[in-house]
Amino acid sequence: MKLILAPMEGVVDFHMRQLLTDIGGFDLCVTEFIRVVDALLPARVFHRYCPELNNQGKTQSGTPVRIQLLGQHANVLAENAQRAVELGSHGVDLNFGCPAKTVNKSKGGAVLLKEPEQIYQIVKAVRDAVPVDDEVSAKVRLGFDDCSQSQEIFDAVCSAGASSIAIHARTKRDGYRPPAYWEKIKPLKVTSDINVVANGEVWNFDHYRLCQQRSGCDDVMLGRGALAKPDLAAEIVSKRNGEHYTALSWQQILHHIIDSSMHCDGGNSERYFASRTKQWLGYLKLQYTDANLFFEEIKRLKSSQEVLDKILQASNKVTTC
């Protein structure tokens, strides 16, 4: 029963993967997508999206990381998939679920759900290019405008030889609006013994169990729920084992923000840490009242140092880069 950290564009980067896997519970992380157009990308691009390649493809806590690719040209995606695993990625994931208009306009992500044959060609090319011991997974939705092609999409991924498929239980048109239709995953599974991962609207342990029950999946992918409750995966593992679990306090959350070293990322702009912290607080305040109060304190601050000083003050913790 694996727990996988979802690839959330612009949110779950290297620092967030480190923070969440340090807390524990995850068996695998998938990176933000690397856009592939018409060329084999240099190694530095893969390292930029996945610095864990410098650590045998794992986070500092030892959780494997899998690079996700997005594009429309099967042969070029296959070349880049091969390079990803050569550099140390734990398999390759293919994005057929991103609903962003800019991505879909360039015929990437969820728009390919309209063309199951193209999905088949991409997955097959990547599967043929990647060593048999390296997993090839695909992330899809139930469809584009509706669910009428759900089975066709699922069968395309399976027949192309993918190792597993993660299904976000909504269509592109649904976006991220609740609910997630977990029950629509189960009928698809009847046609194949491929490993299926359920995704969407898992915000607590009860949702996790209900998702498993309705989807028929043992494995679950966590996204926004893990951002709102950073110890969600750890809580699920603990309760799954029948153990008592004590949730992280707000003070502990602040300590983890500092320990993630987001404030030390010299490769980003001076405002990076400030903007990322405000972004994350938007999720945290769904679970922590203190997050909403803290956001009010920092919302007008522009400097990353100013935001860090506020966090240090609130957490009573000292740090250096």
Short mmCIF file of C-alpha atoms in Angstrom, two decimals:
data_model
loop_
_atom_site.label_atom_id
_atom_site.label_comp_id
_atom_site.label_asym_id
_atom_site.label_seq_id
_atom_site.Cartn_x
_atom_site.Cartn_y
_atom_site.Cartn_z
CA MET A 1 0.00 0.00 0.00
CA LYS A 2 2.22 2.78 -1.31
CA LEU A 3 1.80 6.49 -0.72
CA ILE A 4 3.08 8.67 -3.56
CA LEU A 5 3.66 12.41 -3.49
CA ALA A 6 1.92 14.00 -6.47
CA PRO A 7 3.78 16.12 -9.05
CA MET A 8 2.27 19.56 -8.48
CA GLU A 9 3.61 22.13 -10.93
CA GLY A 10 5.00 25.23 -9.26
CA VAL A 11 4.46 23.80 -5.78
CA VAL A 12 6.16 20.48 -5.10
CA ASP A 13 9.74 21.32 -5.97
CA PHE A 14 12.99 19.98 -4.50
CA HIS A 15 12.59 21.82 -1.19
CA MET A 16 8.98 20.76 -0.71
CA ARG A 17 9.86 17.15 -1.50
CA GLN A 18 12.62 17.31 1.08
CA LEU A 19 10.34 18.84 3.70
CA LEU A 20 7.48 16.39 3.22
CA THR A 21 9.65 13.27 3.01
CA ASP A 22 11.63 14.34 6.08
CA ILE A 23 8.33 14.22 7.97
CA GLY A 24 7.83 10.73 6.57
CA GLY A 25 5.29 8.30 5.16
CA PHE A 26 5.94 8.61 1.42
CA ASP A 27 7.25 5.71 -0.68
CA LEU A 28 7.87 7.70 -3.86
CA CYS A 29 7.94 11.29 -5.14
CA VAL A 30 7.24 12.45 -8.69
CA THR A 31 8.81 15.70 -9.88
CA GLU A 32 7.13 18.66 -11.49
CA PHE A 33 6.93 17.99 -15.22
CA ILE A 34 9.87 18.67 -17.49
CA ARG A 35 8.52 19.98 -20.78
CA VAL A 36 9.95 18.15 -23.80
CA VAL A 37 9.48 19.81 -27.20
CA ASP A 38 11.69 18.58 -30.02
CA ALA A 39 15.15 17.88 -28.63
CA LEU A 40 17.12 15.81 -26.15
CA LEU A 41 17.55 18.01 -23.10
CA PRO A 42 20.97 18.51 -21.49
CA ALA A 43 21.71 16.86 -18.16
CA ARG A 44 21.64 20.21 -16.35
CA VAL A 45 17.90 20.54 -17.02
CA PHE A 46 17.18 17.24 -15.32
CA HIS A 47 19.38 18.22 -12.39
CA ARG A 48 17.60 21.56 -12.08
CA TYR A 49 14.20 19.91 -11.72
CA CYS A 50 15.54 16.97 -9.75
CA PRO A 51 18.60 17.86 -7.63
CA GLU A 52 18.08 14.50 -5.93
CA LEU A 53 19.93 13.00 -8.90
CA ASN A 54 23.05 14.04 -6.99
CA ASN A 55 21.94 11.74 -4.18
CA GLN A 56 21.27 8.53 -6.13
CA GLY A 57 17.85 9.86 -7.11
CA LYS A 58 16.59 10.05 -3.52
CA THR A 59 15.59 12.78 -1.08
CA GLN A 60 17.85 13.32 1.91
CA SER A 61 15.56 11.02 3.92
CA GLY A 62 15.96 8.24 1.33
CA THR A 63 12.66 8.47 -0.58
CA PRO A 64 13.06 7.60 -4.31
CA VAL A 65 12.24 10.35 -6.82
CA ARG A 66 10.85 9.80 -10.33
CA ILE A 67 11.19 12.40 -13.08
CA GLN A 68 8.01 13.33 -14.95
CA LEU A 69 8.08 14.30 -18.62
CA LEU A 70 5.44 16.18 -20.62
CA GLY A 71 5.22 16.45 -24.38
CA GLN A 72 3.60 15.10 -27.53
CA HIS A 73 6.38 13.60 -29.65
CA ALA A 74 6.89 9.95 -28.79
CA ASN A 75 10.44 9.52 -30.08
CA VAL A 76 11.76 12.67 -28.41
CA LEU A 77 10.08 11.76 -25.13
CA ALA A 78 11.67 8.31 -25.38
CA GLU A 79 15.14 9.83 -25.79
CA ASN A 80 14.65 12.06 -22.78
CA ALA A 81 13.21 9.22 -20.71
CA GLN A 82 16.31 7.18 -21.42
CA ARG A 83 18.51 10.05 -20.31
CA ALA A 84 16.46 10.55 -17.13
CA VAL A 85 17.02 6.98 -15.94
CA GLU A 86 20.68 7.08 -16.98
CA LEU A 87 21.09 10.10 -14.71
CA GLY A 88 19.52 8.23 -11.80
CA SER A 89 15.76 8.81 -11.90
CA HIS A 90 13.78 5.96 -10.35
CA GLY A 91 11.80 5.26 -13.49
CA VAL A 92 9.95 7.80 -15.63
CA ASP A 93 6.46 9.25 -15.33
CA LEU A 94 4.47 10.66 -18.27
CA ASN A 95 2.06 13.54 -17.80
CA PHE A 96 -1.34 13.22 -19.48
CA GLY A 97 -3.25 15.07 -16.79
CA CYS A 98 -2.11 18.68 -16.54
CA PRO A 99 -5.17 20.92 -17.20
CA ALA A 100 -3.27 24.20 -17.69
CA LYS A 101 -4.35 26.06 -20.83
CA THR A 102 -0.79 27.01 -21.79
CA VAL A 103 0.26 23.37 -21.63
CA ASN A 104 -2.78 22.09 -23.50
CA LYS A 105 -2.33 24.69 -26.27
CA SER A 106 1.04 23.16 -27.08
CA LYS A 107 -0.60 19.72 -27.17
CA GLY A 108 0.73 18.51 -23.87
CA GLY A 109 -0.86 17.22 -20.68
CA ALA A 110 -4.61 16.61 -20.48
CA VAL A 111 -5.37 17.54 -24.09
CA LEU A 112 -3.84 14.20 -25.11
CA LEU A 113 -6.70 12.47 -23.31
CA LYS A 114 -8.66 13.18 -26.48
CA GLU A 115 -6.22 10.98 -28.41
CA PRO A 116 -5.75 7.59 -26.70
CA GLU A 117 -3.82 6.32 -29.72
CA GLN A 118 -1.25 9.08 -29.24
CA ILE A 119 -1.01 8.17 -25.55
CA TYR A 120 -0.35 4.59 -26.60
CA GLN A 121 2.42 5.63 -29.00
CA ILE A 122 4.13 7.78 -26.38
CA VAL A 123 3.99 5.20 -23.60
CA LYS A 124 5.15 2.41 -25.93
CA ALA A 125 8.09 4.44 -27.26
CA VAL A 126 9.21 5.29 -23.74
CA ARG A 127 8.73 1.73 -22.53
CA ASP A 128 10.81 0.40 -25.43
CA ALA A 129 13.58 2.94 -24.75
CA VAL A 130 13.84 2.48 -20.99
CA PRO A 131 15.52 -0.61 -19.47
CA VAL A 132 13.01 -3.23 -18.41
CA ASP A 133 13.94 -2.90 -14.73
CA ASP A 134 13.03 0.80 -14.71
CA GLU A 135 9.36 1.60 -14.21
CA VAL A 136 7.37 3.62 -16.70
CA SER A 137 4.27 5.18 -15.19
CA ALA A 138 1.59 7.49 -16.55
CA LYS A 139 -0.57 10.11 -14.83
CA VAL A 140 -4.01 10.57 -16.41
CA ARG A 141 -7.48 11.89 -15.69
CA LEU A 142 -10.81 10.19 -16.35
CA GLY A 143 -11.16 12.13 -19.58
CA PHE A 144 -11.12 15.59 -21.09
CA ASP A 145 -14.70 16.91 -21.24
CA ASP A 146 -16.34 13.77 -19.86
CA CYS A 147 -15.59 10.15 -18.95
CA SER A 148 -16.66 8.60 -22.25
CA GLN A 149 -13.07 7.64 -23.18
CA SER A 150 -11.92 6.54 -19.74
CA GLN A 151 -11.60 2.86 -20.65
CA GLU A 152 -9.90 3.65 -23.94
CA ILE A 153 -7.35 5.86 -22.18
CA PHE A 154 -6.72 3.23 -19.53
CA ASP A 155 -6.33 0.45 -22.09
CA ALA A 156 -3.92 2.56 -24.16
CA VAL A 157 -1.57 2.95 -21.20
CA CYS A 158 -1.85 -0.72 -20.25
CA SER A 159 -1.38 -2.18 -23.73
CA ALA A 160 1.65 0.04 -24.30
CA GLY A 161 3.41 -1.75 -21.45
CA ALA A 162 3.37 0.80 -18.63
CA SER A 163 4.32 -0.44 -15.17
CA SER A 164 1.62 1.58 -13.42
CA ILE A 165 -1.01 4.27 -13.97
CA ALA A 166 -2.09 7.03 -11.59
CA ILE A 167 -5.65 8.18 -12.18
CA HIS A 168 -6.76 11.60 -11.01
CA ALA A 169 -10.44 10.80 -10.51
CA ARG A 170 -11.75 13.85 -12.36
CA THR A 171 -11.86 15.06 -15.94
CA LYS A 172 -9.95 18.01 -17.29
CA ARG A 173 -13.21 19.98 -17.29
CA ASP A 174 -13.68 19.16 -13.60
CA GLY A 175 -10.30 20.72 -12.86
CA TYR A 176 -9.76 20.49 -9.11
CA ARG A 177 -13.36 20.97 -8.06
CA PRO A 178 -14.65 18.39 -5.56
CA PRO A 179 -15.66 15.69 -5.52
CA ALA A 180 -13.19 13.19 -6.90
CA TYR A 181 -15.03 10.28 -8.52
CA TRP A 182 -13.01 7.43 -7.01
CA GLU A 183 -15.73 4.91 -7.83
CA LYS A 184 -15.11 5.44 -11.56
CA ILE A 185 -11.63 3.97 -11.26
CA LYS A 186 -12.68 0.50 -10.10
CA PRO A 187 -14.46 -0.62 -13.33
CA LEU A 188 -11.40 0.30 -15.39
CA LYS A 189 -9.18 -2.05 -13.40
CA VAL A 190 -11.15 -5.13 -14.41
CA THR A 191 -9.48 -5.28 -17.82
CA SER A 192 -5.88 -5.41 -16.59
CA ASP A 193 -3.66 -6.38 -13.68
CA ILE A 194 -1.55 -3.20 -14.02
CA ASN A 195 -0.85 -1.39 -10.76
CA VAL A 196 -3.34 1.47 -10.41
CA VAL A 197 -2.84 4.48 -8.14
CA ALA A 198 -5.87 6.55 -7.06
CA ASN A 199 -5.53 10.33 -6.80
CA GLY A 200 -7.74 13.24 -5.82
CA GLU A 201 -9.38 14.80 -2.73
CA VAL A 202 -7.58 12.80 -0.04
CA TRP A 203 -7.34 15.28 2.84
CA ASN A 204 -7.35 12.97 5.87
CA PHE A 205 -7.16 9.33 6.95
CA ASP A 206 -10.90 8.73 6.49
CA HIS A 207 -10.68 10.02 2.91
CA TYR A 208 -7.74 7.70 2.34
CA ARG A 209 -9.68 4.64 3.45
CA LEU A 210 -12.77 5.69 1.48
CA CYS A 211 -10.65 6.30 -1.61
CA GLN A 212 -9.16 2.81 -1.36
CA GLN A 213 -12.58 1.26 -0.85
CA ARG A 214 -14.32 3.04 -3.73
CA SER A 215 -11.46 2.88 -6.23
CA GLY A 216 -10.31 -0.64 -5.43
CA CYS A 217 -6.72 0.67 -5.31
CA ASP A 218 -4.18 -0.13 -2.63
CA ASP A 219 -1.86 2.70 -3.67
CA VAL A 220 -2.85 6.34 -3.26
CA MET A 221 -1.27 9.58 -4.50
CA LEU A 222 -1.43 12.61 -2.20
CA GLY A 223 -1.31 16.17 -3.48
CA ARG A 224 -3.01 19.20 -1.95
CA GLY A 225 -3.95 17.20 1.13
CA ALA A 226 -0.27 16.75 1.95
CA LEU A 227 0.37 20.48 1.55
CA ALA A 228 -2.48 21.35 3.90
CA LYS A 229 -1.40 18.68 6.39
CA PRO A 230 2.32 17.99 5.89
CA ASP A 231 2.26 14.94 8.14
CA LEU A 232 -0.73 13.36 6.35
CA ALA A 233 1.36 10.52 4.89
CA ALA A 234 2.97 9.83 8.25
CA GLU A 235 -0.44 9.84 9.93
CA ILE A 236 -1.86 7.43 7.37
CA VAL A 237 1.01 4.98 7.83
CA SER A 238 0.72 5.15 11.60
CA LYS A 239 -3.06 4.67 11.72
CA ARG A 240 -2.88 1.98 9.04
CA ASN A 241 -0.62 0.08 11.43
CA GLY A 242 -3.07 0.57 14.29
CA GLU A 243 -0.75 2.97 16.12
CA HIS A 244 -1.63 6.14 18.00
CA TYR A 245 -0.65 9.28 16.13
CA THR A 246 -0.02 12.79 17.44
CA ALA A 247 -0.34 15.46 14.76
CA LEU A 248 2.42 18.00 14.16
CA SER A 249 2.02 21.24 16.04
CA TRP A 250 2.25 24.64 14.35
CA GLN A 251 5.66 25.15 15.97
CA GLN A 252 6.89 21.92 14.42
CA ILE A 253 5.61 23.00 11.01
CA LEU A 254 7.64 26.21 11.29
CA HIS A 255 10.73 24.20 12.19
CA HIS A 256 10.27 22.04 9.11
CA ILE A 257 9.94 25.13 6.89
CA ILE A 258 13.29 26.33 8.19
CA ASP A 259 14.96 22.93 7.96
CA SER A 260 13.87 22.56 4.32
CA SER A 261 16.39 25.33 3.49
CA MET A 262 14.00 27.06 1.09
CA HIS A 263 15.42 30.32 2.41
CA CYS A 264 18.92 29.28 1.29
CA ASP A 265 18.13 28.78 -2.39
CA GLY A 266 20.51 31.19 -4.04
CA GLY A 267 19.45 29.98 -7.49
CA ASN A 268 16.12 31.79 -7.20
CA SER A 269 15.18 35.43 -6.84
CA GLU A 270 15.50 37.30 -3.56
CA ARG A 271 11.72 37.09 -3.15
CA TYR A 272 11.49 33.32 -3.75
CA PHE A 273 11.22 32.23 -0.13
CA ALA A 274 8.69 34.96 0.67
CA SER A 275 6.41 34.07 -2.23
CA ARG A 276 6.68 30.31 -1.68
CA THR A 277 5.91 30.64 2.02
CA LYS A 278 2.81 32.74 1.31
CA GLN A 279 1.71 30.24 -1.32
CA TRP A 280 2.05 27.33 1.07
CA LEU A 281 0.23 29.13 3.86
CA GLY A 282 -2.78 29.14 1.54
CA TYR A 283 -2.89 25.38 1.98
CA LEU A 284 -1.76 25.21 5.60
CA LYS A 285 -4.54 27.51 6.80
CA LEU A 286 -7.04 24.81 5.80
CA GLN A 287 -5.72 22.79 8.75
CA TYR A 288 -4.00 25.30 11.03
CA THR A 289 -5.66 28.44 12.40
CA ASP A 290 -2.18 29.78 13.19
CA ALA A 291 -1.31 29.65 9.49
CA ASN A 292 -4.04 32.15 8.71
CA LEU A 293 -2.85 34.46 11.49
CA PHE A 294 0.74 34.16 10.32
CA PHE A 295 -0.24 34.94 6.74
CA GLU A 296 -1.81 38.19 7.93
CA GLU A 297 1.52 39.06 9.57
CA ILE A 298 3.64 38.51 6.45
CA LYS A 299 1.31 39.16 3.51
CA ARG A 300 2.73 42.62 2.82
CA LEU A 301 6.37 41.62 3.24
CA LYS A 302 8.40 41.40 0.04
CA SER A 303 11.83 40.35 1.25
CA SER A 304 12.63 36.71 1.90
CA GLN A 305 14.79 37.75 4.84
CA GLU A 306 11.87 39.62 6.42
CA VAL A 307 9.68 36.53 6.13
CA LEU A 308 12.44 34.28 7.48
CA ASP A 309 12.93 36.61 10.45
CA LYS A 310 9.22 36.34 11.23
CA ILE A 311 9.35 32.54 11.06
CA LEU A 312 12.42 32.41 13.27
CA GLN A 313 10.77 34.72 15.74
CA ALA A 314 7.60 32.61 15.83
CA SER A 315 9.49 29.32 16.08
CA ASN A 316 12.25 30.40 18.46
CA LYS A 317 14.70 28.58 16.22
CA VAL A 318 18.12 29.69 14.99
CA THR A 319 19.35 28.78 11.52
CA THR A 320 22.19 29.41 9.08
CA CYS A 321 22.53 28.64 5.36
#
